CSV table of C-alpha atoms and ligand atoms in Angstrom, one decimal:
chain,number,residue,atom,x,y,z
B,29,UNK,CA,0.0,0.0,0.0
B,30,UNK,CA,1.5,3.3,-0.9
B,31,UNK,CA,1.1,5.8,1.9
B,32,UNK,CA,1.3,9.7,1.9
B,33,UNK,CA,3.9,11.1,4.2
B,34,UNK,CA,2.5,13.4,6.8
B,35,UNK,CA,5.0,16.6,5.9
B,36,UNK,CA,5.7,18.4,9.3
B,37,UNK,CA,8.5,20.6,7.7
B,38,UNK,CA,8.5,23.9,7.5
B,39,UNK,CA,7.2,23.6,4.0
B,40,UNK,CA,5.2,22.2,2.3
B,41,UNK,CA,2.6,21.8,4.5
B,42,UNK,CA,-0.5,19.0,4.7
B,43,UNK,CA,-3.1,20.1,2.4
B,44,UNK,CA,-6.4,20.3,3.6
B,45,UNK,CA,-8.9,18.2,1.3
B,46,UNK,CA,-11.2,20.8,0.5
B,47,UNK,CA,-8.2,22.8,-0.7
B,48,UNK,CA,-7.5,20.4,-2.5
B,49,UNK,CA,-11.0,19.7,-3.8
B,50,UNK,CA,-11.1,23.2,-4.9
B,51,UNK,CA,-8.4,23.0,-7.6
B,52,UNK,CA,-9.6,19.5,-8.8
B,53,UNK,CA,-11.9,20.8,-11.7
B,54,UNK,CA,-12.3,22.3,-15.3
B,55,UNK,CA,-10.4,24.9,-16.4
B,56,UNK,CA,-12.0,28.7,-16.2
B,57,UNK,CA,-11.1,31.7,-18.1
B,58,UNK,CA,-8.4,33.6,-16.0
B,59,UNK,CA,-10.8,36.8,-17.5
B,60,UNK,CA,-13.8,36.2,-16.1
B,61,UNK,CA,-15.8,37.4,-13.5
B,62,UNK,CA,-15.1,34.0,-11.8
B,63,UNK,CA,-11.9,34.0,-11.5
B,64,UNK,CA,-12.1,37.6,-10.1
B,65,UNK,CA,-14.2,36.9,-7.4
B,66,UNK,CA,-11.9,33.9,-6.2
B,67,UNK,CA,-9.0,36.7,-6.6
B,68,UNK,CA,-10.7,39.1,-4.5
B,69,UNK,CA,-11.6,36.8,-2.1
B,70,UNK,CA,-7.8,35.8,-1.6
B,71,UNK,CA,-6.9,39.7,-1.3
B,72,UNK,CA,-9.4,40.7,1.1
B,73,UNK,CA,-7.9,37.7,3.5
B,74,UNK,CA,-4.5,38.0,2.7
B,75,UNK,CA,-4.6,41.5,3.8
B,76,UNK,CA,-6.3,40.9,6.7
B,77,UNK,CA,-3.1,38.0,7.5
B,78,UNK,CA,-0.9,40.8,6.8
B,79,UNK,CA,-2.6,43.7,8.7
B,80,UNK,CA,-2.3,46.2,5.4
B,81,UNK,CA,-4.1,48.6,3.8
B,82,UNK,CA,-1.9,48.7,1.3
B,83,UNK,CA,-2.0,47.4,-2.7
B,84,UNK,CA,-1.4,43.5,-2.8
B,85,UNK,CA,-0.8,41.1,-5.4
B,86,UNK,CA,-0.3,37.4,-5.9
B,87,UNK,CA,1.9,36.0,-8.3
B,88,UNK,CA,2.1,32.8,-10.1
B,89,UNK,CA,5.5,31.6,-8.7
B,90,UNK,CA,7.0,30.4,-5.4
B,91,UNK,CA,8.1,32.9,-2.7
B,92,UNK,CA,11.4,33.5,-4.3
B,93,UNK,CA,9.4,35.6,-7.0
B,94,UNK,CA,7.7,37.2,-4.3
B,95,UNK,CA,11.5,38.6,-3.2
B,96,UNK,CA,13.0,38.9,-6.7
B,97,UNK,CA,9.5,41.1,-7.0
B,98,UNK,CA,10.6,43.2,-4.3
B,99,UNK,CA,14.0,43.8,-5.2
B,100,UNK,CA,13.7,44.1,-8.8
B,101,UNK,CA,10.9,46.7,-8.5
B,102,UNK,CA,12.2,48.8,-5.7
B,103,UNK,CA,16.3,48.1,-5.4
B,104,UNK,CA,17.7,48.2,-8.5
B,105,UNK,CA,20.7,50.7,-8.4
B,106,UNK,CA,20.2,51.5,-4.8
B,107,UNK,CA,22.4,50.9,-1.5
B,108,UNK,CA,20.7,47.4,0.0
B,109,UNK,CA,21.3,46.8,3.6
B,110,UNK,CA,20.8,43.3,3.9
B,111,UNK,CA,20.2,41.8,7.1
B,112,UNK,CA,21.6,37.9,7.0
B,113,UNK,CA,21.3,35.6,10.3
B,114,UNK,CA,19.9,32.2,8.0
B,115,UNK,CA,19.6,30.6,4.4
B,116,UNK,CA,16.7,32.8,3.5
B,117,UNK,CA,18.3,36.3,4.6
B,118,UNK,CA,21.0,35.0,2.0
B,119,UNK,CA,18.7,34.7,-0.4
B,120,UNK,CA,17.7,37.9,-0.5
B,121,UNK,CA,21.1,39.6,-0.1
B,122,UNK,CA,22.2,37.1,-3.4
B,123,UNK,CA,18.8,38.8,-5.1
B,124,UNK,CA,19.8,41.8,-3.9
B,125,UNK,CA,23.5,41.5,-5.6
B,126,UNK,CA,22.0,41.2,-8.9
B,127,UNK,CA,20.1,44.6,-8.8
B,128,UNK,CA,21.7,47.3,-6.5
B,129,UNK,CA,24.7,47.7,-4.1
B,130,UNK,CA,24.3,45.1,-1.8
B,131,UNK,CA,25.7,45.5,1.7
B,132,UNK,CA,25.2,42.3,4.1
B,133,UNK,CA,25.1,42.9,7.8
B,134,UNK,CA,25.7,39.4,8.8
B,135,UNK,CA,25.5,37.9,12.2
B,136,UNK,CA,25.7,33.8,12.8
B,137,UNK,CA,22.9,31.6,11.3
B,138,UNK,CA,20.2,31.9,14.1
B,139,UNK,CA,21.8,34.1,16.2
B,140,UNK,CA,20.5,38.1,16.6
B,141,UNK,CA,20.6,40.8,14.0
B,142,UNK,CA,23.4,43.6,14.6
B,143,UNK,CA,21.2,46.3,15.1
B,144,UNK,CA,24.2,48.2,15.2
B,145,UNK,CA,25.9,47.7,12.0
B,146,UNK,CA,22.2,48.0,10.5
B,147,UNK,CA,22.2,52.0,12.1
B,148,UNK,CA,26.1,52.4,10.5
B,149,UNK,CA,24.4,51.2,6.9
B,150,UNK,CA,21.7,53.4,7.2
B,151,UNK,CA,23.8,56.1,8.3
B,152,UNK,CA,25.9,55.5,5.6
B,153,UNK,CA,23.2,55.8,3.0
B,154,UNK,CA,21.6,52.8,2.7
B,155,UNK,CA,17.6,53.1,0.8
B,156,UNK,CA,17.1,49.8,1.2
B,157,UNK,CA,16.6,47.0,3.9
B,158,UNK,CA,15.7,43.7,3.6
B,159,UNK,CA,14.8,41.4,6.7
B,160,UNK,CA,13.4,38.0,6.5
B,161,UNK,CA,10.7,38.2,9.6
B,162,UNK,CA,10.6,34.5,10.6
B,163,UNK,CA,14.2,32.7,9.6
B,164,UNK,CA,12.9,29.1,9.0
B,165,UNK,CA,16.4,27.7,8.4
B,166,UNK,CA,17.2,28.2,12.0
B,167,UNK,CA,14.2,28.9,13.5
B,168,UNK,CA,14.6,32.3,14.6
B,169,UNK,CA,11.5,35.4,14.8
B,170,UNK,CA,13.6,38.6,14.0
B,171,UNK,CA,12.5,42.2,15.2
B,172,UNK,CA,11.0,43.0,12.1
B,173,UNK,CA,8.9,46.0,14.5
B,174,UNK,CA,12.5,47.4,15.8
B,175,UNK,CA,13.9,47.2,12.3
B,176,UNK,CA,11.3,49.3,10.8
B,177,UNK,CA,11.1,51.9,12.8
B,178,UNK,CA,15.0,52.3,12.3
B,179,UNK,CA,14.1,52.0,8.0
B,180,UNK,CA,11.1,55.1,8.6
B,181,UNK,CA,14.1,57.1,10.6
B,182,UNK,CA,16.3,57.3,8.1
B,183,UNK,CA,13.5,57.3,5.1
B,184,UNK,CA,14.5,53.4,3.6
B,185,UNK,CA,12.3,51.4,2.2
B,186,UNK,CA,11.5,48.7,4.3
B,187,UNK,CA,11.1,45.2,2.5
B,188,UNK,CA,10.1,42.1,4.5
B,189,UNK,CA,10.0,38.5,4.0
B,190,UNK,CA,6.9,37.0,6.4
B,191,UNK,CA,6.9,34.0,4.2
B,192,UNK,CA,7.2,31.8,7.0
B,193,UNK,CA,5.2,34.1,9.9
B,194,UNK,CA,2.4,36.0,8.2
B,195,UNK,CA,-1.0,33.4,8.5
B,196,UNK,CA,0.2,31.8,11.2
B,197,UNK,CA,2.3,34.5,14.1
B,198,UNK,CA,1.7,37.8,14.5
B,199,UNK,CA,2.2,40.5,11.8
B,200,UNK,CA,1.4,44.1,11.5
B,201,UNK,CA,2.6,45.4,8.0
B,202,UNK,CA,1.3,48.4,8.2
B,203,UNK,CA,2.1,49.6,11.6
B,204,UNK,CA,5.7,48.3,11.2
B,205,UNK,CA,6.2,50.4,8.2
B,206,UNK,CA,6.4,47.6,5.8
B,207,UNK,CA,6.9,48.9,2.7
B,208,UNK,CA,6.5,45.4,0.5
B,209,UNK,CA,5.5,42.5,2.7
B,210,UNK,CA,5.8,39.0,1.0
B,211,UNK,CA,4.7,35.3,1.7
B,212,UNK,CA,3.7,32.3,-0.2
B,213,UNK,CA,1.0,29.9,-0.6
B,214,UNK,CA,2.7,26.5,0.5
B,215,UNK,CA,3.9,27.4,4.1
B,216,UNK,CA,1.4,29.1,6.8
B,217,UNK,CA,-1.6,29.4,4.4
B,218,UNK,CA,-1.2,25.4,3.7
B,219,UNK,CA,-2.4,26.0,0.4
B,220,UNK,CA,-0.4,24.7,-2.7
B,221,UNK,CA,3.2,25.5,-3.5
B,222,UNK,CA,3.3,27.9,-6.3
B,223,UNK,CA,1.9,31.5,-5.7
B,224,UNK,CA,3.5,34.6,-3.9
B,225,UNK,CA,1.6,37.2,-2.3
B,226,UNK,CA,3.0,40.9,-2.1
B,227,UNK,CA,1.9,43.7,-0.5
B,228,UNK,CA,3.4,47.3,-1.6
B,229,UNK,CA,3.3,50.5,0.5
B,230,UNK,CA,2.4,53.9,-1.4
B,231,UNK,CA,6.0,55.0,-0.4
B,232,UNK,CA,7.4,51.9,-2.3
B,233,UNK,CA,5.0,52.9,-5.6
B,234,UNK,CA,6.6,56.1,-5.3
B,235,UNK,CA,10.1,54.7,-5.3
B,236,UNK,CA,9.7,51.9,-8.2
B,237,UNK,CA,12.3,52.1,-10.7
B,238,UNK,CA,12.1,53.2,-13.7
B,239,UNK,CA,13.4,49.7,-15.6
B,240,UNK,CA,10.8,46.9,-13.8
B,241,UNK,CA,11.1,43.4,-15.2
B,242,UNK,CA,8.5,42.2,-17.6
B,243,UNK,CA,7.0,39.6,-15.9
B,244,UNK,CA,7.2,40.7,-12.4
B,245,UNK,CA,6.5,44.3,-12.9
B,246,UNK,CA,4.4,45.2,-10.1
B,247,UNK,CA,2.7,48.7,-11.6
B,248,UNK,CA,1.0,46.0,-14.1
B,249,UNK,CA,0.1,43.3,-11.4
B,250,UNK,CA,-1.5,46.4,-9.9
B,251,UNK,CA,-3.5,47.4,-12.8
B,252,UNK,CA,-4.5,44.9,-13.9
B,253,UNK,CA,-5.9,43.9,-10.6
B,254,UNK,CA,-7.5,47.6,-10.1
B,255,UNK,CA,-9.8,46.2,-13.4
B,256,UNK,CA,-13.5,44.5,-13.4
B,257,UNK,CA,-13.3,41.9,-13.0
B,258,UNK,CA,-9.7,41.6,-11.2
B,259,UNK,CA,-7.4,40.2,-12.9
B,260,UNK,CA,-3.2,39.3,-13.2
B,261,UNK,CA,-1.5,40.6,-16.3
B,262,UNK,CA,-0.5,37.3,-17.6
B,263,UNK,CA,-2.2,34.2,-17.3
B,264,UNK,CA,-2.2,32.9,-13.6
B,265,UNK,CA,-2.1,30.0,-12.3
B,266,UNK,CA,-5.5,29.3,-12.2
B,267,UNK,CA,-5.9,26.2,-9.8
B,268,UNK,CA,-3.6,27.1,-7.1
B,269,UNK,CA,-5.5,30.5,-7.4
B,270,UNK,CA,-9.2,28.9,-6.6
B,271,UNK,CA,-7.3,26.7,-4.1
B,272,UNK,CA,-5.7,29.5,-1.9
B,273,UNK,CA,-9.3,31.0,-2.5
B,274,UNK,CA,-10.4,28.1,-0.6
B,275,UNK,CA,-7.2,28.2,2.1
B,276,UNK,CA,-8.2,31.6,2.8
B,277,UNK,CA,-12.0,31.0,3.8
B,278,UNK,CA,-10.6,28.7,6.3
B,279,UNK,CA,-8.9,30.8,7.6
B,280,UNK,CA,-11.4,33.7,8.0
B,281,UNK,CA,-13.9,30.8,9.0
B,282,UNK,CA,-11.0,30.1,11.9
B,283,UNK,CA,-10.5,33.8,12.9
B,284,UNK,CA,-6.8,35.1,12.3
B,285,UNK,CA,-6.3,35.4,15.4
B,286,UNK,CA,-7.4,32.0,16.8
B,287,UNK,CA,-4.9,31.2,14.1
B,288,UNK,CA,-1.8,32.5,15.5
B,289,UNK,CA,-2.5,31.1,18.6
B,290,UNK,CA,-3.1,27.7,17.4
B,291,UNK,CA,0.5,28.1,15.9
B,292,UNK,CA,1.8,29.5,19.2
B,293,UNK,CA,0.9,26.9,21.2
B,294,UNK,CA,1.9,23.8,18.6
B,295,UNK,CA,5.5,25.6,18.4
B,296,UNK,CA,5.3,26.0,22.2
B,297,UNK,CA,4.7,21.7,22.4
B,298,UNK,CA,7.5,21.1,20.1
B,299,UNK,CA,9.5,23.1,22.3
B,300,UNK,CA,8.6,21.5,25.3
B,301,UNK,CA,9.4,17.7,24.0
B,302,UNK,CA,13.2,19.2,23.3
B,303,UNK,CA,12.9,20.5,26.9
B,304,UNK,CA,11.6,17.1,28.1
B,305,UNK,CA,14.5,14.9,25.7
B,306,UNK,CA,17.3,17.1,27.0
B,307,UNK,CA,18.2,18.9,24.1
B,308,UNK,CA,18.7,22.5,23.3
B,309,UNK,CA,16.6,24.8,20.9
B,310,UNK,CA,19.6,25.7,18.1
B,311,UNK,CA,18.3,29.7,18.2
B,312,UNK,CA,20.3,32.0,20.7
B,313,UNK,CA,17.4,34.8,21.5
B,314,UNK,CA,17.6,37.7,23.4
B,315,UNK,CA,14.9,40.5,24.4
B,316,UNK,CA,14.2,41.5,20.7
B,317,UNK,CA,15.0,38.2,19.9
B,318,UNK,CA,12.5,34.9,20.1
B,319,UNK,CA,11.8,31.5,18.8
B,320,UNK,CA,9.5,31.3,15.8
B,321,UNK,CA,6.3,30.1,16.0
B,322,UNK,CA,6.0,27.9,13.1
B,323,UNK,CA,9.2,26.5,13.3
B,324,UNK,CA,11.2,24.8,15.9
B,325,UNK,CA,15.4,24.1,15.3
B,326,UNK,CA,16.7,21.2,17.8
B,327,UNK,CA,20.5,20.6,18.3
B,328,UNK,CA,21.1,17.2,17.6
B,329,UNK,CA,23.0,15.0,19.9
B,330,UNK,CA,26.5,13.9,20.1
B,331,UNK,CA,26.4,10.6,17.7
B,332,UNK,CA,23.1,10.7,16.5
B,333,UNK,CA,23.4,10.8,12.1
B,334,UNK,CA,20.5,12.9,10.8
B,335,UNK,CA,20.5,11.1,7.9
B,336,UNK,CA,19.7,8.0,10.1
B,337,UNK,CA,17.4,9.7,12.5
B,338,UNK,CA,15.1,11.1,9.5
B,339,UNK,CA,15.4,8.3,8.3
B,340,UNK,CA,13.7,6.3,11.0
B,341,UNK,CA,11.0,8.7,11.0
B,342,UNK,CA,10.1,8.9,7.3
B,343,UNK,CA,10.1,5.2,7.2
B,344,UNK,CA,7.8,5.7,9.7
B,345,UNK,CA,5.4,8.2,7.8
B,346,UNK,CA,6.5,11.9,8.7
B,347,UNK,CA,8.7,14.0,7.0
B,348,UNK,CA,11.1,16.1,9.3
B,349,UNK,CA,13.9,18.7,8.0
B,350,UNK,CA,17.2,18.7,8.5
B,351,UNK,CA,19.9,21.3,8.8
B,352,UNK,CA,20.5,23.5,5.8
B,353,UNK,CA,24.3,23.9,4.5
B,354,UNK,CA,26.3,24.2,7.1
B,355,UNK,CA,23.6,23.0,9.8
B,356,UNK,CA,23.3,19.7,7.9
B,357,UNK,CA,23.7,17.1,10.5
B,358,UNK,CA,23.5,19.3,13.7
B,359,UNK,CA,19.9,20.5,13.9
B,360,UNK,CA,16.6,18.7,12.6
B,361,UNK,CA,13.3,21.1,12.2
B,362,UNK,CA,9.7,20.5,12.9
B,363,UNK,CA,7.6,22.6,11.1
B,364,UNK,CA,4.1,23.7,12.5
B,365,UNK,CA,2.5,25.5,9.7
B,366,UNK,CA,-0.9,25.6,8.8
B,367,UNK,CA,-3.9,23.2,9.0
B,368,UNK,CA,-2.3,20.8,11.6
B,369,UNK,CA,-2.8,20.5,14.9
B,370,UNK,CA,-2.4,17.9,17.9
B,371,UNK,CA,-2.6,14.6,16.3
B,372,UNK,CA,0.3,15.3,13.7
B,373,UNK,CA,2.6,16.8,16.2
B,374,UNK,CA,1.9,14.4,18.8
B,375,UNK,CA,2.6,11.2,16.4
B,376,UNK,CA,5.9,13.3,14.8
B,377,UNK,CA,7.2,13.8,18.5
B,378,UNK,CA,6.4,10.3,19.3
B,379,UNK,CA,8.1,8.8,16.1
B,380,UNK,CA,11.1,11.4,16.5
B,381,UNK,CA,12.0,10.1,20.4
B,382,UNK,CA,11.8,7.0,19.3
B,383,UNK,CA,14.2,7.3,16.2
B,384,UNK,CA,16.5,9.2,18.5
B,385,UNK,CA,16.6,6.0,21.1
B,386,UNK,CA,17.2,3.6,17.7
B,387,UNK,CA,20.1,5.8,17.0
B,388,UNK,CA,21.4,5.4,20.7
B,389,UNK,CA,20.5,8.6,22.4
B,390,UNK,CA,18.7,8.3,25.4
B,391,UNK,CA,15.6,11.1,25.7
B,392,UNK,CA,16.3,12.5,29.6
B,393,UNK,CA,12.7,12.6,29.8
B,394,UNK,CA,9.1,11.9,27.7
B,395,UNK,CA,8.8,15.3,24.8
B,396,UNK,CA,5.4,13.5,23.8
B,397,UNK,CA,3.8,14.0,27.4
B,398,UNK,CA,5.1,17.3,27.6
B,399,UNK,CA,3.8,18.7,24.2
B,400,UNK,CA,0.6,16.9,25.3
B,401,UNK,CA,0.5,18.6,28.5
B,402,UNK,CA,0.6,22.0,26.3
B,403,UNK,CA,-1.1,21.3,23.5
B,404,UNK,CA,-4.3,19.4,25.9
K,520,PLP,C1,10.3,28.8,2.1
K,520,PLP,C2,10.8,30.2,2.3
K,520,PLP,C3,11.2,31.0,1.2
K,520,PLP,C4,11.3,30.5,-0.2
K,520,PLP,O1,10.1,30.2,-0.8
K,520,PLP,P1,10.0,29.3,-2.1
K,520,PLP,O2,8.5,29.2,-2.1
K,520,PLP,O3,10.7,28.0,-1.8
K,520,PLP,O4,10.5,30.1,-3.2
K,520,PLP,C5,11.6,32.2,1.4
K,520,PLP,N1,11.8,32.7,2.7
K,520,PLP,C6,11.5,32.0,3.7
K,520,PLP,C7,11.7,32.6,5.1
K,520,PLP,C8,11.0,30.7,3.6
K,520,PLP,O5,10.7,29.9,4.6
């Protein structure tokens, strides 16, 4: 019998059937009022996820369009400051390097931002900062609130990646001075992997460049979706539209807010089962600093192979991730994104401790009754 595997990574996520469901059909005309409405309807809740008034967009692509949107439309030329503590702040700098003047202000993978060599850059000039909110490669929530109040002192545009955090922690575009927000479909919304939402600030319209890209040029993404019915310039994606359609009424049927603190407390579980086995959390937080809510980094033991120890566990059924680069091999992530809840962490904790034992580390104490005791 061939059986799915129960993805609690920090995306993809589990897809919920209806969402699924909703893609499952005949094709539409990507002009019609149809397809409109099930754009709208994705709009109206994304903004509500991100806490904007301002324009926003979804593009057929994965998140990394979403940055390369940002960067391309707003950057190009311009001194970047680009704030790099994980895999994903790379990115952005490496997107960054192919538009403007790129300057990284690095600090270890999962360790704080240097707030201070950020103030230097901006003294220095910079227009430009980039900040991914939620670092999922080492499970780190960054001070995207701190960090924007800084970009509005010294007038830069502020762009943030919430790929990981917005739909499922806490975030306030709009009174962080955000000035382009992005996520995508596949992680918090639990929606298909493919599209990339963006919100843009009227201070980033009146910054674009003047030499967008063609395909994701963001004054035509806005036009075109300022038209009856509302539409994308080029033709979308249509499924994974009408499925994040779907993913988004779930979410407004849940409450937002309900939401986050579903995710708080499943993150909050997984953290107590690393308590309970003995092992530290990989992030080092401090008072601006804190773990992320949708995804929990564990320092592996002395001895225990990762390759081994996942493994186990996807023999088992669930898919875990690993360390990324140079983490591979000394932290494993649980992701908690989405439409999951206490039976898929519960059984992923359980099938983790036990994997861990197989590969001859002893858990100091039971993570399953622990997350239990949190999650009950
Ligand atoms: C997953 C992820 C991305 C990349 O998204 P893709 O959809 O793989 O292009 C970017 N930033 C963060 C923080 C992510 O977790």
């Amino acid at each position: 019998m061939e059986k799915e595997l129960l993805l609690m990574m920090p995306g993809p996520v589990p897809i919920p059937e209806r969402v699924r469901l909703a893609m499952s059909r005949q094709a539409i005309n990507h002009r019609s009022a149809e397809f409109g409405a099930a754009y709208a309807d994705c709009v109206r809740v994304c903004k509500t996820a991100f806490a904007t008034k301002n324009d926003l967009v979804i593009i057929s692509g994965s998140g990394t369009a979403g940055m390369e949107a940002a960067i391309a439309n707003v950057a190009r030329d311009k001194e970047i400051a680009c704030i790099v503590n994980g895999k994903f702040g790379e990115r952005l700098y490496k997107i960054s390097q192919r538009y403007g003047k790129a300057h990284e202000i690095k600090s270890d993978w999962g360790t704080p931002v240097n707030l201070e060599a950020l103030k230097a850059q901006l003294e220095a000039g910079a227009q430009v900062v980039t900040l991914i909110h939620n670092e999922t490669s080492a499970g780190i929530k960054n001070p995207a609130e701190e960090i924007g109040k800084l970009c509005k002192k010294h007038d830069a545009l502020f762009i943030m990646d919430g790929i990981t955090s917005i739909a499922g922690d806490t975030v306030e575009v709009d009174k962080w001075g955000v000035d382009i927000a992005i996520t995508g479909s596949q992680k918090c919304f639990a929606a298909p992997a493919g599209l990339a939402m963006v919100s843009v600030s009227s201070r980033a319209w009146e910054r674009m460049t003047k030499n967008p890209p063609y395909y994701l040029d963001l004054a035509a993404y806005r036009k075109s979706a300022a038209g009856t019915p509302m539409e994308t310039p080029y033709t979308p994606a249509v499924p994974l539209f009408l499925a994040l359609r779907e993913a988004c009424l779930m979410i407004e049927e849940e409450g937002l807010p309900a939401r986050i603190a579903r995710h708080q407390k499943m993150s909050k579980s997984v953290q107590a089962a690393a308590k309970a086995w003995g092992l530290p959390l990989f992030p080092k937080i401090d008072k601006l600093h804190t773990y992320s809510s949708t995804v929990t980094a564990i320092e592996y033991p002395a001895g225990v192979k990762d390759d081994d120890m996942r493994g186990i566990v996807k023999k088992m059924g669930i898919v875990i991730a690993g360390g990324q680069d140079h983490l591979k091999g000394k932290i494993f992530r649980i992701g908690t994104m989405g439409a999951v809840g206490a039976p898929e962490i519960l059984s992923t904790l359980a099938i983790t401790q036990h994997a861990m034992k197989k590969c001859g580390y002893t858990v100091k104490g039971d993570g399953v009754e622990a997350a239990a005791e949190v999650l009950g």
